[in-house]
Amino acid sequence: MMKSDILTAIGAVLVVLALATQAASASHFDASIQDPEVSSCPTVMKGEKPLNSDDISVLVTNTGASAEAFSLRLEGPDGWPAGFIQPSLLVEPGKTAKVSTLWVTVPDVPPGEHTLNVLVGSGEESKAVPVSISVLRCRAVELEIADDSKSVCSENPEAVTYDVKVTNKGRDKETFALAASAGWAGLSKNEVTLEPDASESVTLTADPTEVAGVQEIEVTARSLSSYASEKKSVKLEGENCYDFSAVLSPVENSACIEKGASFMVKLENTGTRKDTYAIVLPEGVSAEDSEITLPSGDMKEMPVSVRPEKSGKMLFEITVKSSNEEGLIKTLSGFIEGLECRDVALVMPKPEKDTICSGEELEIPVIIKNQGQAEETFVLSATTSGTFEKTIIKLAPQETETVALRVGTGGLLGAQSISAEVKIEGTDIGDSDSTEITVENCYSAELSVSPEELSVCIPDNAVYSISVRNTGKYADTYTVRMGNSVKEFSLDSGDVISVDLDVELQDAGEQVFSAQLTSENGATASAGATLVAKPRESCYSASLAPVLAANINLKPREAGAIAVKLKNTGESRETFEITLDGPEWVQYSPERASLDAGGETEVYLYASPPVGIEEGRYAATIKAESKNAKAESGISVNIGENFFVSNEGKAMADAQSDGFLGRITGAFVNLNDLPIKTLALIGIVAIIVIILAVRMMLYFR
């Protein structure tokens, strides 16, 4: 072998040894965490379990050529209790195995991120695999204060309370200590024990002796067994509750002696609370109110009257006191000067029209002037007749006012003196004046009634003609009444009118009616009339009676007729409605008749009994009735042989001639032997028979 070949072989051996040494020194395993981030509540809490191999999945991979048992160990964060992991894990070459036994206790630490290392070793080689454990906020407390900002008066404040709600937001029952930062504030409870999600309200009472500006009170809730705690602050602001400003204006004024001068007190509540102010007034000073209540920020002006009792300048003082803040008092000073100044004048000018009609109203302008140096109230009065439109007036110095004096002239005639006076209210200081007028009668009328005597039947109305003449100087509108009848009309001077009035009658007998006239301008007149009211029965009557006899005697299969006389025995024309109560086979005519007083007419009845009717006596009543009268008459229709007497020497024909117009049979009648009325009745009966026959034919068709 050549020397060069030997050197090459040696080099190759060295390379192989170097590679083998490098391979022997390289890592032959790997370790990892399937989910390197884990979250959990502290496992020391009730109901919580330690983290285990399901929570922290440790995987070890053997990349070596032979099976090997790898060592395992846990390294927790500082202060954490030692956990447990199985001491070793056997992994086949080329395989990955999972740690099956592992427990980690999470202590009661504040929420946050914490790192746990899993140490995997092989011989002297070790590898740390980190696990990030996020500790959740599983212990917490919450404070709620609904109204966390209040105010009190800076001086002598009253105690105020706050409602504090404590809620356990954790997962374990815990006891919380409660505290307030201010020494003048306290809680109704210092501790509360709450189940998870339970709440309890406690009262925070702040009772300071004085509050300047804004004060803060810190309320703390802290768990006695965990890190859970909460802080909330409330505010208490000191206010200027009671204060006010008062101004008097003007500061100086003047008035006549025993008269009031006006001042104004302006009050404004500058505090933060409602307050009532007492107004203390000295003698001679008056106001409507003795106290005023104002909400915060409100202002009110109160009129004040100051009345000087003598001449000269005088000081007065008004005191205003707060009812809620003792010692809060303000005094207002002013000056009033008394003046000697009172006088008045009244002027009544002569009216433009000094002659007027009686009943007219005269309006006289009366002039009043305040000739004094102060405002005054004046009282006006009419000393003879008339009325002022207003009797009280108020005038400033030298001010003039015209007031109407209205004088009614009703009942006055001839020359009249009208006078009036004015006085300063409450004094005898005054003035008066008068004027002259002439009153004449301008409105009159004449009235007459026609007829003066009248006779009327009840229920007719009495109709009177009323004549009226306007005898006055001017046109007028009149109303005339008589009984319950009224008419109204207008007439120019000298005109005449006649109107009819219907007077309704109530009772019979002689009565006296009076027509009364009045006018818009006061004219009156009257006139009487005598009326005799006659009862209805003496004015309206009628009679109804058979002309000859009240019976119709018929043999079977015969027809007959009778005449009844209707007479109007009353005093006025009447229209009668004629009706019949009786068998339907009895007909009559006419059905209506109009008759003058004393007039008469005949009503005809026709009896046509049907075949087979039972023999006997049949009654019928004929009636006539008008608006004011009525009459009736009864008749009898007798059917049968028994109603004819032949053996006493009186034939039936003779009986017919006594009261009947005749029996209608099939025999011929000698018309020349019959009276004209009988012929007329026969004609009427024939017509009725024809009508009935036609009706019967139409019915059976």
XYZ file of C-alpha atoms in Angstrom:
701
model
C 0.000 0.000 0.000
C 1.240 3.432 -0.804
C 1.791 6.043 1.824
C -0.838 8.300 0.230
C -3.497 5.586 0.431
C -2.771 5.121 4.112
C -3.205 8.854 4.740
C -6.520 8.886 2.870
C -7.848 5.975 4.926
C -6.818 7.637 8.155
C -8.634 10.841 7.094
C -11.800 8.923 6.304
C -11.708 7.238 9.700
C -11.317 10.607 11.405
C -14.306 11.990 9.472
C -16.464 9.025 10.482
C -15.430 9.399 14.141
C -16.214 13.121 14.028
C -19.634 12.513 12.554
C -20.332 9.803 15.130
C -19.292 12.122 17.962
C -21.563 14.916 16.597
C -24.461 12.492 16.314
C -23.938 11.232 19.837
C -23.986 14.836 21.236
C -27.301 15.947 19.416
C -30.725 15.827 21.376
C -32.683 12.650 20.868
C -36.120 13.825 22.286
C -38.640 16.657 22.066
C -41.286 17.958 24.535
C -44.320 20.238 23.933
C -47.662 21.348 25.374
C -50.710 20.658 23.227
C -52.426 23.922 24.429
C -49.778 26.164 26.028
C -52.412 28.667 27.330
C -54.806 27.658 30.128
C -57.344 29.723 32.101
C -58.769 28.890 35.493
C -60.220 30.248 38.684
C -58.154 29.632 41.821
C -58.655 25.906 42.350
C -58.715 26.389 46.107
C -62.232 27.863 45.668
C -65.214 25.763 46.586
C -66.246 23.478 43.772
C -63.041 23.978 41.748
C -60.620 21.079 40.961
C -56.828 21.229 40.385
C -55.675 21.439 36.786
C -54.890 17.950 35.434
C -53.409 16.252 32.360
C -56.584 17.043 30.428
C -56.059 20.743 31.101
C -52.273 20.686 30.572
C -51.479 18.072 27.907
C -47.676 17.354 28.003
C -46.313 15.475 24.930
C -42.829 13.875 24.790
C -41.377 12.577 21.494
C -38.470 10.045 21.467
C -36.311 10.770 18.423
C -33.641 8.335 19.526
C -33.015 4.795 18.360
C -34.036 3.058 21.563
C -36.816 3.212 24.149
C -36.121 5.557 27.000
C -37.731 6.702 30.263
C -37.682 10.519 30.397
C -37.727 12.300 33.763
C -40.552 14.784 34.527
C -40.759 17.656 36.989
C -42.907 20.800 37.573
C -41.607 24.268 38.315
C -44.450 26.585 39.410
C -44.594 30.399 39.803
C -43.272 31.870 43.015
C -45.533 31.315 45.942
C -47.595 28.642 44.261
C -48.003 25.309 46.027
C -46.057 22.374 44.515
C -48.045 20.474 42.009
C -47.522 16.846 41.005
C -46.442 15.160 37.734
C -45.559 11.518 37.265
C -41.773 11.083 37.793
C -41.011 9.577 34.383
C -42.491 8.695 31.027
C -41.346 5.678 28.891
C -41.401 6.505 25.187
C -40.622 4.040 22.387
C -38.162 5.192 19.700
C -39.801 7.361 17.092
C -42.991 7.615 19.197
C -44.762 10.426 21.100
C -46.326 9.803 24.502
C -48.634 11.940 26.665
C -48.152 12.496 30.383
C -51.128 10.818 32.038
C -50.793 12.046 35.622
C -50.491 15.708 36.434
C -52.087 18.056 39.016
C -51.558 21.776 39.463
C -53.173 23.738 42.315
C -53.952 27.388 41.399
C -53.669 29.454 44.595
C -55.953 32.355 45.592
C -54.010 35.007 43.697
C -55.247 38.150 41.923
C -56.289 37.743 38.301
C -53.424 37.756 35.795
C -51.044 35.676 33.703
C -48.714 33.151 35.433
C -46.111 30.784 33.880
C -45.668 27.106 34.851
C -42.645 25.181 33.469
C -42.731 21.460 32.751
C -39.114 20.081 32.903
C -38.437 17.010 30.699
C -35.017 15.356 31.116
C -32.856 12.587 29.695
C -29.678 11.957 31.596
C -28.031 15.270 32.177
C -30.015 16.916 29.405
C -33.267 18.788 30.418
C -35.825 20.815 28.489
C -38.307 23.338 30.024
C -41.721 23.609 28.338
C -43.692 26.731 29.543
C -47.444 26.762 30.204
C -49.238 30.142 30.517
C -51.983 29.954 33.183
C -54.472 32.863 33.132
C -56.071 33.244 36.572
C -59.632 34.499 36.080
C -61.456 37.102 38.163
C -63.447 34.603 40.152
C -63.497 36.640 43.334
C -64.970 40.159 43.117
C -67.170 42.601 44.971
C -69.188 45.494 43.492
C -70.399 48.708 45.132
C -73.359 50.654 43.681
C -74.459 54.072 44.976
C -77.550 55.381 43.178
C -77.372 59.054 44.192
C -73.698 59.660 44.878
C -73.779 63.467 44.983
C -75.809 65.427 47.550
C -75.801 68.862 49.085
C -76.446 70.298 52.539
C -76.398 73.723 54.058
C -72.868 74.873 54.874
C -73.907 76.022 58.322
C -75.865 73.734 60.655
C -76.136 70.997 58.033
C -78.575 68.172 58.446
C -77.520 64.537 58.230
C -77.838 62.970 54.769
C -77.868 59.311 53.791
C -76.684 57.352 50.770
C -77.939 53.921 49.759
C -74.921 51.614 49.177
C -75.553 48.285 47.463
C -72.892 45.565 47.973
C -72.880 42.623 45.501
C -70.693 39.464 45.619
C -69.576 39.036 42.009
C -67.413 36.009 42.837
C -68.079 32.273 42.832
C -67.666 31.679 46.568
C -69.523 32.854 49.622
C -67.440 35.613 51.171
C -67.478 38.118 54.016
C -66.656 41.702 53.135
C -65.512 44.402 55.504
C -67.067 47.844 54.888
C -65.548 51.187 55.814
C -66.011 54.946 55.161
C -63.064 57.317 54.897
C -64.574 60.339 56.747
C -64.763 60.344 60.519
C -68.197 62.041 60.421
C -69.601 59.353 58.135
C -70.635 55.854 59.143
C -72.194 52.715 57.688
C -75.188 50.882 59.095
C -73.091 47.637 58.874
C -69.335 47.068 59.005
C -69.475 43.564 57.503
C -71.722 41.677 55.119
C -71.573 37.983 54.215
C -72.898 37.216 50.754
C -73.493 34.169 48.627
C -72.349 34.379 44.984
C -74.365 37.020 43.056
C -76.199 38.027 46.252
C -76.626 41.713 47.206
C -77.320 43.682 50.355
C -77.985 47.388 50.857
C -76.424 49.317 53.698
C -76.886 52.978 54.612
C -74.050 55.481 54.628
C -74.898 58.414 56.930
C -72.975 61.673 56.651
C -73.484 63.967 59.650
C -70.943 66.790 59.486
C -71.014 69.806 61.777
C -69.970 72.105 58.947
C -69.394 71.626 55.249
C -67.224 73.946 53.180
C -67.080 73.322 49.440
C -67.245 69.746 48.137
C -66.294 66.866 50.447
C -65.619 63.308 49.244
C -66.294 60.149 51.270
C -64.645 56.945 50.081
C -66.530 53.707 50.762
C -64.444 50.487 50.704
C -65.582 46.857 50.559
C -62.749 44.342 51.123
C -62.947 40.518 51.315
C -61.715 39.006 54.569
C -60.611 35.832 52.759
C -59.454 36.887 49.280
C -58.067 39.658 47.204
C -61.548 40.955 46.218
C -62.081 44.631 47.014
C -63.930 47.696 45.622
C -63.923 51.437 46.292
C -66.538 54.063 45.469
C -66.734 57.741 46.401
C -69.699 59.960 47.212
C -69.784 63.749 47.228
C -71.279 66.100 49.790
C -71.435 69.755 48.793
C -71.945 72.583 51.248
C -74.399 75.227 50.018
C -75.402 78.712 51.027
C -78.976 77.562 51.698
C -80.556 80.679 53.133
C -79.758 84.173 51.964
C -81.647 87.037 50.338
C -81.367 90.563 49.053
C -83.860 93.343 49.853
C -84.107 96.746 48.177
C -86.508 99.643 48.876
C -87.381 101.996 46.031
C -87.676 104.875 45.927
C -85.783 105.719 49.088
C -87.686 109.023 49.382
C -91.244 110.030 48.471
C -93.902 112.529 49.451
C -97.639 112.449 50.106
C -100.374 114.629 51.418
C -101.062 114.253 55.115
C -103.094 111.114 55.813
C -102.562 109.987 52.220
C -100.332 107.120 51.210
C -97.165 107.347 49.152
C -96.138 104.239 47.213
C -92.868 102.397 47.750
C -91.709 99.034 46.454
C -89.812 96.361 48.399
C -87.955 94.014 46.052
C -87.031 90.659 47.635
C -84.861 88.018 45.965
C -84.031 84.591 47.401
C -80.275 84.211 46.705
C -80.010 80.990 48.730
C -80.382 77.450 47.418
C -83.483 76.558 49.454
C -87.032 77.891 49.576
C -87.526 80.355 52.404
C -90.292 82.417 54.006
C -89.610 86.028 54.952
C -91.463 87.926 57.666
C -92.110 91.602 56.843
C -92.157 93.799 59.955
C -93.735 97.202 59.256
C -93.779 100.248 61.569
C -96.906 102.275 62.306
C -98.134 104.232 59.288
C -96.631 101.722 56.838
C -98.906 99.062 55.282
C -98.614 96.230 52.775
C -100.879 93.470 51.503
C -98.621 90.681 52.803
C -96.980 90.192 56.178
C -94.810 87.363 54.867
C -93.550 86.182 51.491
C -92.423 82.686 50.483
C -89.925 82.431 47.620
C -88.325 79.389 45.976
C -84.584 79.558 45.361
C -83.724 82.174 42.735
C -87.199 83.746 42.705
C -87.867 87.461 43.103
C -90.998 89.363 44.129
C -91.920 93.023 44.326
C -94.196 93.973 47.215
C -96.005 97.350 47.122
C -95.822 99.296 50.379
C -97.867 102.370 51.297
C -96.477 104.959 53.728
C -98.945 107.488 55.167
C -97.582 110.614 56.839
C -99.506 111.835 59.868
C -98.026 115.351 59.840
C -96.105 117.691 57.592
C -92.360 117.371 57.252
C -89.809 114.682 56.487
C -89.788 111.473 58.550
C -87.689 108.263 58.640
C -89.301 104.808 58.564
C -87.722 101.337 58.678
C -88.920 97.998 57.264
C -87.403 94.789 58.698
C -87.178 91.529 56.711
C -86.415 88.268 58.588
C -85.651 84.753 57.335
C -87.809 82.103 59.013
C -85.257 79.314 58.400
C -81.986 81.052 59.326
C -81.994 82.659 62.739
C -80.161 85.947 62.703
C -80.618 86.461 58.968
C -82.241 89.942 59.141
C -82.114 92.972 56.867
C -83.415 96.479 57.552
C -84.616 98.876 54.832
C -84.685 102.612 55.577
C -86.750 105.227 53.721
C -88.066 108.775 54.062
C -91.609 110.151 53.663
C -92.482 113.847 53.476
C -95.984 114.976 54.551
C -97.669 117.734 52.485
C -100.697 119.974 53.073
C -102.551 119.636 49.734
C -106.279 118.855 49.214
C -108.915 120.539 46.988
C -111.407 119.591 44.251
C -113.716 121.348 41.723
C -116.924 120.111 39.995
C -118.393 121.754 36.863
C -121.752 120.751 35.323
C -122.142 122.412 31.879
C -125.567 123.196 30.452
C -126.855 120.335 28.230
C -126.861 120.883 24.456
C -130.570 119.946 24.406
C -132.270 121.419 27.458
C -135.772 120.223 26.469
C -136.287 116.468 26.295
C -139.128 113.995 26.168
C -140.351 112.336 29.334
C -138.952 108.829 29.509
C -135.764 109.697 27.615
C -132.402 109.464 29.346
C -130.316 112.618 29.518
C -126.536 112.294 29.782
C -124.722 115.284 31.313
C -120.889 115.392 31.219
C -119.684 116.382 34.709
C -116.065 117.602 34.967
C -114.030 116.767 38.105
C -110.578 118.309 38.740
C -108.140 117.488 41.523
C -106.848 120.925 42.538
C -104.692 119.559 45.353
C -101.039 118.541 45.413
C -101.499 114.818 46.021
C -103.348 111.966 44.410
C -106.851 111.666 45.827
C -109.887 109.423 45.682
C -113.171 111.263 45.068
C -116.778 110.213 45.730
C -119.484 111.508 43.324
C -123.239 111.676 44.024
C -126.359 113.100 42.319
C -128.248 115.202 44.855
C -131.565 115.468 42.915
C -131.979 112.755 40.304
C -129.728 110.701 38.050
C -126.867 108.214 38.409
C -123.157 108.640 37.716
C -121.545 106.053 35.434
C -119.046 105.582 38.272
C -119.070 107.046 41.736
C -115.415 106.560 42.726
C -112.521 108.103 40.782
C -108.836 108.565 41.559
C -106.982 111.616 40.216
C -103.384 112.742 40.326
C -102.638 116.392 41.236
C -104.206 118.787 38.685
C -105.664 115.847 36.751
C -109.164 116.240 35.231
C -111.748 113.566 34.412
C -115.198 113.802 32.836
C -117.847 111.478 34.303
C -121.290 110.990 32.715
C -124.348 111.733 34.882
C -127.318 109.819 33.433
C -130.722 111.275 34.304
C -133.907 109.291 33.665
C -136.890 111.549 32.987
C -139.667 108.996 33.448
C -142.401 110.541 35.627
C -140.909 114.042 35.295
C -142.652 116.935 33.539
C -141.866 120.638 33.325
C -138.780 122.525 34.554
C -136.316 120.382 36.496
C -133.092 121.231 38.375
C -130.283 118.650 38.175
C -127.465 118.937 40.711
C -124.425 116.871 41.796
C -121.541 117.038 44.255
C -118.078 115.557 44.775
C -116.127 115.003 47.991
C -112.642 113.791 48.824
C -113.095 110.313 50.234
C -113.358 110.291 54.019
C -113.556 114.101 54.305
C -115.994 116.990 53.960
C -113.789 118.692 51.355
C -115.818 118.937 48.139
C -117.706 120.965 45.511
C -121.138 120.973 43.776
C -122.959 122.394 40.728
C -126.388 122.262 38.994
C -128.165 122.837 35.647
C -131.771 123.304 34.435
C -133.765 121.185 31.929
C -137.386 121.061 30.703
C -139.217 117.709 30.395
C -142.263 117.318 28.132
C -144.519 114.388 27.216
C -143.503 113.316 23.673
C -145.033 109.827 23.548
C -148.758 109.058 23.894
C -151.461 106.985 22.211
C -155.254 106.469 21.981
C -156.783 102.987 22.163
C -160.300 101.684 21.394
C -161.885 98.211 21.271
C -164.668 97.062 18.928
C -167.169 95.638 19.603
C -167.566 96.734 23.189
C -170.099 93.922 23.761
C -169.838 90.451 22.192
C -171.547 87.092 22.532
C -169.573 83.969 21.559
C -170.105 80.231 21.870
C -167.419 78.114 23.560
C -164.973 76.877 22.211
C -164.878 79.620 19.554
C -162.467 82.518 20.161
C -163.674 86.055 20.616
C -162.270 88.326 17.899
C -161.834 92.018 18.758
C -160.688 94.848 16.528
C -158.178 97.094 18.305
C -157.653 100.637 16.971
C -154.520 102.568 18.008
C -153.557 106.164 17.151
C -150.051 107.598 17.827
C -150.866 110.949 19.452
C -147.218 111.655 20.415
C -144.558 113.768 18.690
C -142.373 110.917 17.474
C -142.626 107.428 16.030
C -143.016 104.667 18.601
C -143.273 100.888 18.824
C -146.354 99.530 20.628
C -147.400 96.241 22.214
C -151.117 95.475 22.680
C -152.291 92.632 24.948
C -155.796 91.299 25.430
C -156.310 88.042 27.233
C -153.622 85.685 25.943
C -153.320 87.445 22.575
C -150.459 89.880 21.817
C -149.670 92.112 18.805
C -146.672 94.408 18.240
C -146.378 97.209 15.666
C -144.808 100.611 15.015
C -146.540 103.913 14.132
C -145.317 107.283 13.004
C -146.715 110.321 14.733
C -150.453 110.736 13.875
C -150.758 107.278 12.241
C -153.663 104.913 13.033
C -153.757 101.106 12.852
C -156.408 98.446 13.457
C -155.405 94.945 14.486
C -157.490 91.868 15.334
C -156.908 89.970 18.571
C -158.267 86.458 19.177
C -159.186 85.916 22.817
C -159.431 82.279 23.883
C -162.468 81.468 26.041
C -162.275 79.143 29.019
C -165.452 79.534 31.108
C -169.028 80.339 30.237
C -170.721 83.496 31.480
C -170.269 87.249 31.239
C -166.657 88.438 31.329
C -164.859 91.788 31.077
C -161.627 91.979 29.053
C -159.208 94.875 29.029
C -156.879 95.749 26.131
C -153.546 97.070 27.470
C -151.118 99.143 25.359
C -147.475 99.851 26.198
C -144.702 101.377 24.089
C -140.926 101.304 24.003
C -140.908 104.931 25.101
C -143.310 104.641 27.999
C -146.721 105.443 26.466
C -149.665 103.510 27.972
C -153.413 103.213 27.268
C -156.244 100.774 27.966
C -159.858 100.037 26.942
C -162.412 97.450 28.097
C -164.979 95.174 26.467
C -167.778 92.936 27.749
C -168.056 89.342 26.535
C -170.799 86.764 27.069
C -169.441 83.249 26.610
C -172.249 80.745 25.965
C -171.775 77.025 26.755
C -171.325 74.612 23.877
C -174.653 72.817 24.378
C -176.628 76.043 23.963
C -174.879 76.851 20.681
C -174.468 73.498 18.969
C -177.127 70.744 18.669
C -178.784 68.438 16.138
C -181.768 66.070 15.877
C -182.276 62.862 13.941
C -185.783 61.254 13.732
C -187.774 59.048 11.343
C -190.053 60.972 9.006
C -193.082 58.681 9.560
C -192.354 55.475 11.484
C -189.271 53.886 13.006
C -189.935 50.369 11.668
C -189.548 48.554 8.355
C -191.858 45.498 8.231
C -190.950 42.993 5.508
C -192.118 39.596 4.408
C -189.424 37.139 3.403
C -187.771 37.961 0.038
C -188.935 41.595 0.270
C -186.885 44.861 0.548
C -187.942 48.171 2.028
C -186.818 51.743 2.751
C -187.411 54.456 5.337
C -186.595 58.213 5.594
C -184.971 59.856 8.630
C -184.856 63.642 9.031
C -181.510 65.264 10.133
C -181.861 68.848 11.438
C -179.136 71.324 12.606
C -180.811 72.810 15.706
C -177.673 74.827 16.647
C -176.690 78.431 15.918
C -173.996 77.944 13.281
C -173.421 75.943 10.115
C -172.156 72.388 10.757
C -170.941 69.481 8.617
C -172.219 66.084 9.822
C -170.658 62.682 9.201
C -173.432 60.040 8.943
C -172.826 56.442 10.061
C -174.985 53.342 10.628
C -174.663 50.624 13.279
C -176.740 47.609 12.120
C -176.957 44.626 9.737
C -174.738 44.817 6.698
C -177.719 44.373 4.413
C -179.072 47.767 5.539
C -177.756 50.604 3.343
C -178.050 54.384 3.804
C -177.493 57.655 1.913
C -176.019 60.289 2.091
C -172.849 59.739 4.218
C -172.200 63.483 4.806
C -174.394 66.589 5.045
C -173.571 70.301 5.581
C -176.430 72.314 7.127
C -176.855 75.952 8.062
C -178.354 76.819 11.436
C -181.943 75.464 11.361
C -181.302 73.587 8.110
C -182.508 70.001 7.598
C -182.191 67.090 5.172
C -183.461 63.522 4.832
C -181.323 60.395 5.159
C -182.678 57.254 3.473
C -182.231 53.702 4.758
C -182.747 50.694 2.528
C -183.154 47.157 3.993
C -182.530 44.220 1.619
C -182.327 41.004 3.713
C -180.614 38.067 2.038
C -182.546 34.927 1.029
C -182.969 32.481 3.892
C -182.548 35.008 6.656
C -184.174 34.053 9.896
C -187.440 35.820 10.639
C -187.388 38.249 13.542
C -186.632 41.800 14.645
C -183.305 43.439 13.578
C -182.143 46.728 15.169
C -180.145 49.479 13.481
C -178.950 52.915 14.696
C -178.381 55.846 12.325
C -175.911 58.497 13.689
C -174.958 62.040 12.636
C -171.945 63.764 14.241
C -170.188 67.096 13.621
C -167.272 68.812 15.363
C -169.592 70.326 17.962
C -172.848 68.285 17.964
C -174.221 64.790 17.433
C -177.581 62.950 17.221
C -178.789 59.403 16.639
C -182.026 57.470 15.990
C -182.871 53.795 16.287
C -184.882 51.793 13.743
C -186.137 48.222 13.607
C -186.325 45.930 10.566
C -189.043 43.301 11.205
C -189.058 40.236 8.927
C -191.913 37.664 8.898
C -195.661 37.138 8.457
C -196.261 37.724 12.171
C -195.653 41.415 11.735
C -198.693 41.805 9.372
C -202.249 42.006 10.816
C -205.099 41.193 8.324
C -207.911 40.087 10.618
C -208.326 43.430 12.385
C -209.493 45.301 9.374
C -206.105 46.823 8.506
C -204.373 45.614 5.404
C -200.571 45.588 5.148
C -200.753 48.220 2.491
C -202.404 50.537 4.994
C -199.635 49.860 7.513
C -197.051 50.633 4.837
C -198.723 53.924 4.076
C -198.444 54.893 7.757
C -194.661 54.750 8.000
C -192.957 52.912 5.184
C -192.206 53.964 1.691
C -193.218 50.571 0.521
C -192.248 46.957 0.262
C -190.423 46.105 -2.918
C -191.774 42.909 -4.615
C -192.002 41.581 -8.146
C -195.347 43.311 -8.873
C -195.777 46.471 -10.934
C -196.602 49.686 -9.141
C -198.877 52.409 -10.416
C -196.535 55.425 -10.295
C -199.368 57.879 -10.781
C -200.851 56.841 -7.438
C -197.605 57.485 -5.440
C -196.438 60.761 -3.838
C -193.411 62.579 -5.270
C -191.230 61.739 -2.208
C -192.185 58.117 -2.539
C -191.209 58.138 -6.217
C -187.871 59.730 -5.318
C -187.193 57.111 -2.654
C -188.089 54.324 -5.080
C -185.586 55.784 -7.534
C -182.858 55.908 -4.903
C -183.608 52.364 -3.775
C -183.478 51.176 -7.384
C -180.080 52.769 -7.849
C -178.794 51.122 -4.623
C -180.110 47.723 -5.818
C -178.363 48.123 -9.173
C -175.070 49.072 -7.463
C -175.278 46.044 -5.140
C -176.033 43.735 -8.075
C -173.051 45.051 -10.041
C -170.774 44.620 -7.007
C -171.959 41.064 -6.504
C -171.333 40.202 -10.159
C -167.789 41.626 -9.969
C -167.160 39.700 -6.714
C -168.185 36.294 -8.153
C -166.179 36.898 -11.318
